[in-house]
mmCIF file of C-alpha atoms in Angstrom:
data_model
loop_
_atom_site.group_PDB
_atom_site.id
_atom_site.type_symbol
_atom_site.label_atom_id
_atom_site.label_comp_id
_atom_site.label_asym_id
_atom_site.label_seq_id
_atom_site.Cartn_x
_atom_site.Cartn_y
_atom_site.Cartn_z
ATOM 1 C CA UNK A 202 3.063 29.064 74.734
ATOM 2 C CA UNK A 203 6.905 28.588 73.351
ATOM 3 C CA UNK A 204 9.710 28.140 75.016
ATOM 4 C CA UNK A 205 13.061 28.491 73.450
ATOM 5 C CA UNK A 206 16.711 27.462 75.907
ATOM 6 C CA UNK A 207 19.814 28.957 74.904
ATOM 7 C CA UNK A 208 23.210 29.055 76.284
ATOM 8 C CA UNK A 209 23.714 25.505 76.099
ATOM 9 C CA UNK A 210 28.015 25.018 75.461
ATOM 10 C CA UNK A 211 31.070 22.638 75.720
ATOM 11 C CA UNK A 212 32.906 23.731 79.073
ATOM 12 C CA UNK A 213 35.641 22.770 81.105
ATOM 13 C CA UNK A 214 35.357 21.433 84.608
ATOM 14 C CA UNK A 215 35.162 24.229 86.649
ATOM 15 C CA UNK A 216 33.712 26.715 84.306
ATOM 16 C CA UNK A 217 30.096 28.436 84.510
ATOM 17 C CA UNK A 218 27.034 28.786 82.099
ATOM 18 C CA UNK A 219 24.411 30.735 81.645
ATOM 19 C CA UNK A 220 21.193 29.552 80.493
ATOM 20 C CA UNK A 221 18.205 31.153 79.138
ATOM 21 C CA UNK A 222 14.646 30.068 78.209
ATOM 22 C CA UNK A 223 12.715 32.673 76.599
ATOM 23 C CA UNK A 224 8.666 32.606 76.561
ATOM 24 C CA UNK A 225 6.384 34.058 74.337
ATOM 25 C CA UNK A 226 2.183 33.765 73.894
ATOM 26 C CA UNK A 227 1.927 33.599 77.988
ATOM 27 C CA UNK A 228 -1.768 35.054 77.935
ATOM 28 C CA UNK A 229 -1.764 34.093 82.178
ATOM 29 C CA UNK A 230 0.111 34.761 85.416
ATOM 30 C CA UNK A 231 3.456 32.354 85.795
ATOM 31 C CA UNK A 232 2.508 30.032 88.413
ATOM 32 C CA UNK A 233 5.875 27.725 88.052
ATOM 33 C CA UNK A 234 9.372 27.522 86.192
ATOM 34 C CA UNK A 235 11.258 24.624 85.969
ATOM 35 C CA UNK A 236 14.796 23.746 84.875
ATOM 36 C CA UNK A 237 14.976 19.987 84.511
ATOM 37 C CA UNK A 238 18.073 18.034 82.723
ATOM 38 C CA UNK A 239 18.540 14.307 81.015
ATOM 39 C CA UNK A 240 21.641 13.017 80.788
ATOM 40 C CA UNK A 241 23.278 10.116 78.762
ATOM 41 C CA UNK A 242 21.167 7.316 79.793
ATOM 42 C CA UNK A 243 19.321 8.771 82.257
ATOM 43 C CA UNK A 244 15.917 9.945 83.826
ATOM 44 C CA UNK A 245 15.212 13.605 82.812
ATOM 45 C CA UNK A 246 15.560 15.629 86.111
ATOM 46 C CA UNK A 247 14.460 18.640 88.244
ATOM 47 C CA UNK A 248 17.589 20.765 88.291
ATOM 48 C CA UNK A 249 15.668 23.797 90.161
ATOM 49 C CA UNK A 250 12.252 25.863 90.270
ATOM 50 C CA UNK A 251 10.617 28.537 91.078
ATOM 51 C CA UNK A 252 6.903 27.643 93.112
ATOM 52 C CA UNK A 253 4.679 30.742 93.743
ATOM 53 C CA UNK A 254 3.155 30.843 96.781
ATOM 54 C CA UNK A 255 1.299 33.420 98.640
ATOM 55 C CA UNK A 256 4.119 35.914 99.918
ATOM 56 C CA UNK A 257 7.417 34.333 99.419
ATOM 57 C CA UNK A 258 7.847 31.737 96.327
ATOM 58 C CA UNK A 259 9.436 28.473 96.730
ATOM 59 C CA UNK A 260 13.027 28.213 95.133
ATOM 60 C CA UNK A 261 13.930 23.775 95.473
ATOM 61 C CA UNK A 262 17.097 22.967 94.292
ATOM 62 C CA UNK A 263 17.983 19.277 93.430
ATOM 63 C CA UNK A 264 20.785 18.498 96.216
ATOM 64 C CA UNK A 265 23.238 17.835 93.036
ATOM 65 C CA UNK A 266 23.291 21.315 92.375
ATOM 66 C CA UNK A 267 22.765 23.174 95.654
ATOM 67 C CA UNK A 268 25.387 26.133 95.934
ATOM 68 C CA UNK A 269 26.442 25.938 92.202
ATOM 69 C CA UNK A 270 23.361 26.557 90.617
ATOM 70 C CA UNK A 271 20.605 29.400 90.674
ATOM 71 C CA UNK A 272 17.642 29.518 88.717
ATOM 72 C CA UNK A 273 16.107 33.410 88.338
ATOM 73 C CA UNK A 274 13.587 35.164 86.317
ATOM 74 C CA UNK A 275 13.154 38.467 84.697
ATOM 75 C CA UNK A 276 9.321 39.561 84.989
ATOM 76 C CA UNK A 277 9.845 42.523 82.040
ATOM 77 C CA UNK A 278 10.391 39.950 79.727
ATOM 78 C CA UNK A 279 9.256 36.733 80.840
ATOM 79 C CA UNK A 280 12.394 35.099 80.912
ATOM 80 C CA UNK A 281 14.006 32.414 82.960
ATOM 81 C CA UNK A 282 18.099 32.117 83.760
ATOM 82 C CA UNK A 283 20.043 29.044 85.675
ATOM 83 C CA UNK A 284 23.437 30.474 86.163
ATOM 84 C CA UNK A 285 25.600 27.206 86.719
ATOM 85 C CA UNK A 286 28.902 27.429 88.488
ATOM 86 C CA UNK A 287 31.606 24.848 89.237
ATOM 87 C CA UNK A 288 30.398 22.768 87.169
ATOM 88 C CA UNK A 289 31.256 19.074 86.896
ATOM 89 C CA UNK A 290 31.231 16.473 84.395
ATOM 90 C CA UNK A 291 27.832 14.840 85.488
ATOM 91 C CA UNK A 292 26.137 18.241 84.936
ATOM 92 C CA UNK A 293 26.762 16.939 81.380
ATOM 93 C CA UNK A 294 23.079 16.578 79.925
ATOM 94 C CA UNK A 295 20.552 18.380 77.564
ATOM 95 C CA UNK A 296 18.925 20.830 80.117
ATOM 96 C CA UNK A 297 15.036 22.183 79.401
ATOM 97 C CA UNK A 298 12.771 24.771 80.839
ATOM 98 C CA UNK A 299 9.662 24.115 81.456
ATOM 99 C CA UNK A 300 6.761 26.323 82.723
ATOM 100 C CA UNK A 301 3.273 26.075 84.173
ATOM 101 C CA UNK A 302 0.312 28.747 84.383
ATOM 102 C CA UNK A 303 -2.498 29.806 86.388
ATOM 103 C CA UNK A 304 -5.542 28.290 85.151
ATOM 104 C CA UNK A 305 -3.773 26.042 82.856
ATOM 105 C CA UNK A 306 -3.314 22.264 84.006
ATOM 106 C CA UNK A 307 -0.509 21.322 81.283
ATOM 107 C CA UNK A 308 3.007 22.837 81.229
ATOM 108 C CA UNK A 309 5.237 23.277 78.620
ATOM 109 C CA UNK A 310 9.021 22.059 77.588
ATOM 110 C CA UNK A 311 11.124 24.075 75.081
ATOM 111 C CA UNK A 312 13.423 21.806 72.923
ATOM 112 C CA UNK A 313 15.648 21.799 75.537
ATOM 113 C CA UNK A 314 19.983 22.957 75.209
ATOM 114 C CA UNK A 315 22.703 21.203 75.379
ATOM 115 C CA UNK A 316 25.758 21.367 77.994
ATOM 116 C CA UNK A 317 28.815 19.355 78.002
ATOM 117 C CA UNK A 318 31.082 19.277 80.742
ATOM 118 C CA UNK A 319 34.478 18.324 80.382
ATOM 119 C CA UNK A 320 36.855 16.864 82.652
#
């Protein structure tokens, strides 16, 4: 499995991004997408997800983000989007995608893309 981010830019406060992590070699179902984010200094992060469950999946958004950010997927091509709005100097970070898949216990990172925010 690869993962590959993209969108990654310099942006003013305020602006919006749009990320994307494409996949390829996914031989399973998608059981969980992941975009998490490390900062200058800092722990990497869960930044939002996407947990299937049985009827309705799980979206959790980490509270730094809620209303500004919204992670999405396209099924056709096994892609994964955080569209990131208002955004703020402390969104400032290298964000990655990572995934998980049935029957598989590992998950997997792409290289990850970088967004700078500035004031």
């Amino acid at each position: 499995v690869q993962l590959v981010e993209s969108g990654g830019d310099l942006v003013q406060a305020g602006g919006s991004l749009r990320l994307s992590c494409a996949s390829s070699g996914i031989t399973s179902g998608i059981r969980y997408i992941g975009w998490y984010r490390q900062g200058p200094g800092k722990q990497r992060e869960l930044v939002a997800a996407i947990r299937r469950r049985a009827i309705v999946d799980d979206y959790d958004y980490a509270n730094s983000v809620k209303g500004r950010f919204t992670i999405s997927e396209d099924h056709a091509k096994n892609a994964v989007y955080l569209q990131m709005n208002s955004l703020r100097p402390e969104d400032t970070a290298v964000y990655y995608c990572n995934l998980g898949l049935y029957g598989d216990p590992d998950t997997y990172w792409g290289p990850g893309t970088q967004v700078t925010v500035s004031a």
